[in-house]
């Protein structure tokens, strides 16, 4: 069962991390390439510390990873976590597709 | 093909599914309204649902159980927040304990169902489900997948029984 790969608390961290617009934007930028935390901070009307906090939330949810390079911290997206979130919704979709098929069968009887 | 599209919003934890049926709006409404028809499609085939209560009106509630292949029961409840026959239905949906009380720790789903006529005798059904937490979504999925898992376990039992008799 694919859902077994993530524990409940993992999944909660993942969705919590993605529930914020700034954090989604950080993930979107990190997907297209490497960014330092200070480069990311330049995009948002908030303090460097606040952006760093957002990155930490994303890191705990395994959505991004951070790597020290000299004096900079480089942020990279971890696409596996995004794919897993999607898989959960895929599984729920299957349940509804089966229901729709059964409704169609009932309607076809008359 | 009945399902036209699905849209998943990972951030908002929602799934929107659009399906079309070759039947009028009134007829499709019946599969929600009539508990005997509803129970033929809500539960997975090996976990058929039985609706003990189905008050399809605003503020009304439904209670049902699904019966597994080994006779075990899994209970659920609905609470209708909007009922506008035959076009719109909104309800909260969750698991129940053995005594029928809400299993609060499992959370709930909010569903919005709309039915509209696209052509004469053809109906589009849109179901939007929103989850309150990822845990709760996972519970829903595990319930739906339990069926397959149990079948697999049954096959293992058969294999083990064959070995034992050799």
mmCIF file of N, CA and C in Angstrom, chain A residues 1-4 6-9 11-12 15 18-19 24 82 85-93 95-107 109-110, chain B residues 2-3 6 8-11 13-15 17 19 21 23 27-28 31-32 37 40-45 125 127 129 131 133-135 137-138 140-142 144-145:
data_model
loop_
_atom_site.group_PDB
_atom_site.id
_atom_site.type_symbol
_atom_site.label_atom_id
_atom_site.label_comp_id
_atom_site.label_asym_id
_atom_site.label_seq_id
_atom_site.Cartn_x
_atom_site.Cartn_y
_atom_site.Cartn_z
ATOM 1 N N UNK A 1 0.825 -1.201 0.000
ATOM 2 C CA UNK A 1 0.000 0.000 0.000
ATOM 3 C C UNK A 1 0.862 1.254 0.000
ATOM 4 N N UNK A 2 0.719 2.101 -0.993
ATOM 5 C CA UNK A 2 1.602 3.255 -1.106
ATOM 6 C C UNK A 2 1.477 4.201 0.084
ATOM 7 N N UNK A 3 0.277 4.293 0.668
ATOM 8 C CA UNK A 3 0.089 5.250 1.755
ATOM 9 C C UNK A 3 0.921 4.876 2.973
ATOM 10 N N UNK A 4 1.364 3.651 3.046
ATOM 11 C CA UNK A 4 2.182 3.240 4.179
ATOM 12 C C UNK A 4 3.563 3.877 4.193
ATOM 13 N N UNK A 6 4.374 6.898 4.094
ATOM 14 C CA UNK A 6 4.432 8.114 4.902
ATOM 15 C C UNK A 6 3.625 7.890 6.168
ATOM 16 N N UNK A 7 4.165 8.276 7.303
ATOM 17 C CA UNK A 7 3.378 8.157 8.531
ATOM 18 C C UNK A 7 2.383 9.311 8.584
ATOM 19 N N UNK A 8 1.385 9.204 9.462
ATOM 20 C CA UNK A 8 0.382 10.259 9.590
ATOM 21 C C UNK A 8 1.031 11.609 9.888
ATOM 22 N N UNK A 9 2.006 11.603 10.788
ATOM 23 C CA UNK A 9 2.605 12.890 11.158
ATOM 24 C C UNK A 9 3.438 13.447 9.997
ATOM 25 N N UNK A 11 2.643 13.144 6.863
ATOM 26 C CA UNK A 11 1.672 13.702 5.926
ATOM 27 C C UNK A 11 1.155 15.038 6.449
ATOM 28 N N UNK A 12 0.912 15.107 7.765
ATOM 29 C CA UNK A 12 0.451 16.369 8.353
ATOM 30 C C UNK A 12 1.479 17.477 8.167
ATOM 31 N N UNK A 15 1.358 18.668 4.444
ATOM 32 C CA UNK A 15 0.243 19.522 4.046
ATOM 33 C C UNK A 15 0.293 20.870 4.785
ATOM 34 N N UNK A 18 2.673 23.113 3.012
ATOM 35 C CA UNK A 18 2.194 23.608 1.714
ATOM 36 C C UNK A 18 0.987 24.528 1.846
ATOM 37 N N UNK A 19 0.503 24.700 3.067
ATOM 38 C CA UNK A 19 -0.719 25.493 3.256
ATOM 39 C C UNK A 19 -0.444 26.997 3.246
ATOM 40 N N UNK A 24 4.762 27.899 -0.558
ATOM 41 C CA UNK A 24 4.551 27.293 -1.882
ATOM 42 C C UNK A 24 5.423 27.988 -2.920
ATOM 43 N N UNK A 82 6.513 16.062 -2.782
ATOM 44 C CA UNK A 82 5.379 16.594 -3.540
ATOM 45 C C UNK A 82 4.646 15.454 -4.243
ATOM 46 N N UNK A 85 2.388 13.480 -1.805
ATOM 47 C CA UNK A 85 1.129 14.174 -1.495
ATOM 48 C C UNK A 85 0.133 13.924 -2.614
ATOM 49 N N UNK A 86 0.613 13.971 -3.818
ATOM 50 C CA UNK A 86 -0.240 13.772 -4.960
ATOM 51 C C UNK A 86 -0.794 12.344 -4.984
ATOM 52 N N UNK A 87 0.039 11.401 -4.604
ATOM 53 C CA UNK A 87 -0.403 10.002 -4.617
ATOM 54 C C UNK A 87 -1.561 9.753 -3.670
ATOM 55 N N UNK A 88 -1.554 10.433 -2.506
ATOM 56 C CA UNK A 88 -2.666 10.283 -1.563
ATOM 57 C C UNK A 88 -3.982 10.689 -2.214
ATOM 58 N N UNK A 89 -3.954 11.833 -2.911
ATOM 59 C CA UNK A 89 -5.181 12.286 -3.580
ATOM 60 C C UNK A 89 -5.537 11.362 -4.744
ATOM 61 N N UNK A 90 -4.538 10.804 -5.394
ATOM 62 C CA UNK A 90 -4.786 9.842 -6.484
ATOM 63 C C UNK A 90 -5.573 8.641 -5.966
ATOM 64 N N UNK A 91 -5.192 8.164 -4.787
ATOM 65 C CA UNK A 91 -5.866 6.992 -4.227
ATOM 66 C C UNK A 91 -7.327 7.312 -3.916
ATOM 67 N N UNK A 92 -7.557 8.530 -3.396
ATOM 68 C CA UNK A 92 -8.940 8.910 -3.092
ATOM 69 C C UNK A 92 -9.755 9.037 -4.380
ATOM 70 N N UNK A 93 -9.107 9.535 -5.409
ATOM 71 C CA UNK A 93 -9.782 9.650 -6.705
ATOM 72 C C UNK A 93 -10.264 8.281 -7.195
ATOM 73 N N UNK A 95 -11.284 5.758 -5.464
ATOM 74 C CA UNK A 95 -12.506 5.380 -4.754
ATOM 75 C C UNK A 95 -13.718 6.023 -5.438
ATOM 76 N N UNK A 96 -13.593 7.309 -5.779
ATOM 77 C CA UNK A 96 -14.722 7.992 -6.409
ATOM 78 C C UNK A 96 -14.976 7.515 -7.833
ATOM 79 N N UNK A 97 -13.922 7.166 -8.542
ATOM 80 C CA UNK A 97 -14.122 6.651 -9.906
ATOM 81 C C UNK A 97 -14.908 5.346 -9.869
ATOM 82 N N UNK A 98 -14.608 4.518 -8.867
ATOM 83 C CA UNK A 98 -15.350 3.257 -8.740
ATOM 84 C C UNK A 98 -16.814 3.525 -8.399
ATOM 85 N N UNK A 99 -17.042 4.528 -7.538
ATOM 86 C CA UNK A 99 -18.432 4.870 -7.199
ATOM 87 C C UNK A 99 -19.191 5.343 -8.440
ATOM 88 N N UNK A 100 -18.541 6.176 -9.229
ATOM 89 C CA UNK A 100 -19.194 6.693 -10.439
ATOM 90 C C UNK A 100 -19.556 5.538 -11.380
ATOM 91 N N UNK A 101 -18.667 4.569 -11.504
ATOM 92 C CA UNK A 101 -18.960 3.401 -12.353
ATOM 93 C C UNK A 101 -20.193 2.662 -11.856
ATOM 94 N N UNK A 102 -20.290 2.513 -10.536
ATOM 95 C CA UNK A 102 -21.446 1.792 -9.987
ATOM 96 C C UNK A 102 -22.731 2.590 -10.184
ATOM 97 N N UNK A 103 -22.647 3.920 -10.039
ATOM 98 C CA UNK A 103 -23.840 4.751 -10.300
ATOM 99 C C UNK A 103 -24.273 4.568 -11.753
ATOM 100 N N UNK A 104 -23.314 4.588 -12.665
ATOM 101 C CA UNK A 104 -23.639 4.430 -14.092
ATOM 102 C C UNK A 104 -24.343 3.095 -14.332
ATOM 103 N N UNK A 105 -23.895 2.049 -13.640
ATOM 104 C CA UNK A 105 -24.532 0.726 -13.776
ATOM 105 C C UNK A 105 -25.982 0.777 -13.297
ATOM 106 N N UNK A 106 -26.212 1.427 -12.168
ATOM 107 C CA UNK A 106 -27.582 1.519 -11.629
ATOM 108 C C UNK A 106 -28.475 2.275 -12.605
ATOM 109 N N UNK A 107 -27.954 3.379 -13.145
ATOM 110 C CA UNK A 107 -28.747 4.194 -14.070
ATOM 111 C C UNK A 107 -29.039 3.456 -15.367
ATOM 112 N N UNK A 109 -29.782 0.442 -15.689
ATOM 113 C CA UNK A 109 -30.753 -0.637 -15.534
ATOM 114 C C UNK A 109 -32.122 -0.303 -16.110
ATOM 115 N N UNK A 110 -32.454 1.014 -16.119
ATOM 116 C CA UNK A 110 -33.814 1.356 -16.548
ATOM 117 C C UNK A 110 -33.869 1.733 -18.015
ATOM 118 N N UNK B 2 -17.898 7.716 -17.980
ATOM 119 C CA UNK B 2 -18.675 8.500 -17.023
ATOM 120 C C UNK B 2 -17.867 9.643 -16.402
ATOM 121 N N UNK B 3 -16.606 9.382 -16.052
ATOM 122 C CA UNK B 3 -15.818 10.434 -15.405
ATOM 123 C C UNK B 3 -15.204 11.330 -16.466
ATOM 124 N N UNK B 6 -11.004 15.159 -13.224
ATOM 125 C CA UNK B 6 -10.769 15.270 -11.792
ATOM 126 C C UNK B 6 -9.720 16.351 -11.601
ATOM 127 N N UNK B 8 -7.173 17.883 -8.543
ATOM 128 C CA UNK B 8 -6.679 17.735 -7.178
ATOM 129 C C UNK B 8 -5.940 18.987 -6.763
ATOM 130 N N UNK B 9 -6.290 19.483 -5.596
ATOM 131 C CA UNK B 9 -5.596 20.643 -5.066
ATOM 132 C C UNK B 9 -4.850 20.181 -3.819
ATOM 133 N N UNK B 10 -3.559 19.994 -3.963
ATOM 134 C CA UNK B 10 -2.768 19.438 -2.864
ATOM 135 C C UNK B 10 -2.743 20.392 -1.680
ATOM 136 N N UNK B 11 -2.648 21.711 -1.967
ATOM 137 C CA UNK B 11 -2.564 22.685 -0.872
ATOM 138 C C UNK B 11 -3.880 22.771 -0.109
ATOM 139 N N UNK B 13 -6.136 20.516 -0.001
ATOM 140 C CA UNK B 13 -6.573 19.173 0.366
ATOM 141 C C UNK B 13 -7.966 18.885 -0.185
ATOM 142 N N UNK B 14 -8.134 19.033 -1.471
ATOM 143 C CA UNK B 14 -9.455 18.806 -2.039
ATOM 144 C C UNK B 14 -9.368 18.029 -3.351
ATOM 145 N N UNK B 15 -10.466 17.364 -3.648
ATOM 146 C CA UNK B 15 -10.587 16.638 -4.904
ATOM 147 C C UNK B 15 -11.929 17.012 -5.524
ATOM 148 N N UNK B 17 -14.382 16.081 -8.711
ATOM 149 C CA UNK B 17 -14.577 15.101 -9.765
ATOM 150 C C UNK B 17 -15.834 15.462 -10.548
ATOM 151 N N UNK B 19 -18.483 14.027 -13.475
ATOM 152 C CA UNK B 19 -18.905 12.846 -14.221
ATOM 153 C C UNK B 19 -20.183 13.182 -14.969
ATOM 154 N N UNK B 21 -23.693 11.405 -16.814
ATOM 155 C CA UNK B 21 -24.508 10.194 -16.923
ATOM 156 C C UNK B 21 -25.602 10.391 -17.955
ATOM 157 N N UNK B 23 -28.742 10.126 -18.074
ATOM 158 C CA UNK B 23 -29.997 10.082 -17.328
ATOM 159 C C UNK B 23 -30.331 11.511 -16.933
ATOM 160 N N UNK B 27 -33.444 11.703 -12.102
ATOM 161 C CA UNK B 27 -33.075 10.295 -11.967
ATOM 162 C C UNK B 27 -31.742 10.147 -11.214
ATOM 163 N N UNK B 28 -30.772 10.999 -11.528
ATOM 164 C CA UNK B 28 -29.475 10.917 -10.850
ATOM 165 C C UNK B 28 -29.636 11.307 -9.371
ATOM 166 N N UNK B 31 -30.279 8.445 -6.943
ATOM 167 C CA UNK B 31 -29.232 7.548 -6.425
ATOM 168 C C UNK B 31 -28.662 8.085 -5.114
ATOM 169 N N UNK B 32 -28.897 9.376 -4.838
ATOM 170 C CA UNK B 32 -28.521 9.971 -3.555
ATOM 171 C C UNK B 32 -29.688 9.931 -2.568
ATOM 172 N N UNK B 37 -30.789 2.636 -3.286
ATOM 173 C CA UNK B 37 -29.898 2.810 -4.443
ATOM 174 C C UNK B 37 -28.524 3.287 -3.979
ATOM 175 N N UNK B 40 -26.042 0.771 -2.886
ATOM 176 C CA UNK B 40 -25.478 -0.107 -3.921
ATOM 177 C C UNK B 40 -24.197 0.469 -4.525
ATOM 178 N N UNK B 41 -23.917 1.751 -4.245
ATOM 179 C CA UNK B 41 -22.700 2.296 -4.842
ATOM 180 C C UNK B 41 -21.751 2.961 -3.861
ATOM 181 N N UNK B 42 -22.189 3.277 -2.650
ATOM 182 C CA UNK B 42 -21.323 4.012 -1.727
ATOM 183 C C UNK B 42 -20.154 3.164 -1.226
ATOM 184 N N UNK B 43 -20.437 1.971 -0.750
ATOM 185 C CA UNK B 43 -19.380 1.117 -0.216
ATOM 186 C C UNK B 43 -18.711 0.328 -1.324
ATOM 187 N N UNK B 44 -17.466 -0.086 -1.111
ATOM 188 C CA UNK B 44 -16.810 -0.953 -2.110
ATOM 189 C C UNK B 44 -17.619 -2.249 -2.256
ATOM 190 N N UNK B 45 -17.532 -2.926 -3.421
ATOM 191 C CA UNK B 45 -18.365 -4.119 -3.667
ATOM 192 C C UNK B 45 -18.283 -5.172 -2.560
ATOM 193 N N UNK B 125 -22.565 15.546 -12.993
ATOM 194 C CA UNK B 125 -22.456 15.525 -11.531
ATOM 195 C C UNK B 125 -21.052 15.974 -11.133
ATOM 196 N N UNK B 127 -18.626 16.468 -7.841
ATOM 197 C CA UNK B 127 -18.463 16.179 -6.422
ATOM 198 C C UNK B 127 -17.162 16.811 -5.961
ATOM 199 N N UNK B 129 -14.818 17.282 -2.756
ATOM 200 C CA UNK B 129 -14.552 16.793 -1.399
ATOM 201 C C UNK B 129 -13.399 17.581 -0.810
ATOM 202 N N UNK B 131 -10.954 17.903 2.647
ATOM 203 C CA UNK B 131 -10.548 17.194 3.859
ATOM 204 C C UNK B 131 -10.037 18.187 4.878
ATOM 205 N N UNK B 133 -7.840 17.341 7.349
ATOM 206 C CA UNK B 133 -6.433 17.067 7.649
ATOM 207 C C UNK B 133 -5.949 15.927 6.779
ATOM 208 N N UNK B 134 -4.669 15.846 6.651
ATOM 209 C CA UNK B 134 -4.088 14.777 5.851
ATOM 210 C C UNK B 134 -4.326 13.415 6.499
ATOM 211 N N UNK B 135 -4.337 13.395 7.827
ATOM 212 C CA UNK B 135 -4.615 12.141 8.535
ATOM 213 C C UNK B 135 -5.950 11.573 8.100
ATOM 214 N N UNK B 137 -7.681 12.223 5.390
ATOM 215 C CA UNK B 137 -7.657 11.752 4.003
ATOM 216 C C UNK B 137 -7.074 10.343 3.944
ATOM 217 N N UNK B 138 -6.021 10.155 4.720
ATOM 218 C CA UNK B 138 -5.382 8.850 4.736
ATOM 219 C C UNK B 138 -6.319 7.764 5.264
ATOM 220 N N UNK B 140 -9.573 7.746 5.016
ATOM 221 C CA UNK B 140 -10.556 7.483 3.963
ATOM 222 C C UNK B 140 -9.983 6.489 2.951
ATOM 223 N N UNK B 141 -8.758 6.740 2.586
ATOM 224 C CA UNK B 141 -8.112 5.910 1.579
ATOM 225 C C UNK B 141 -7.921 4.495 2.099
ATOM 226 N N UNK B 142 -7.487 4.410 3.352
ATOM 227 C CA UNK B 142 -7.249 3.083 3.908
ATOM 228 C C UNK B 142 -8.546 2.292 3.993
ATOM 229 N N UNK B 144 -11.034 2.577 1.891
ATOM 230 C CA UNK B 144 -11.331 2.166 0.532
ATOM 231 C C UNK B 144 -10.416 1.064 0.046
ATOM 232 N N UNK B 145 -9.226 1.027 0.613
ATOM 233 C CA UNK B 145 -8.256 0.065 0.120
ATOM 234 C C UNK B 145 -8.263 -1.217 0.922
#
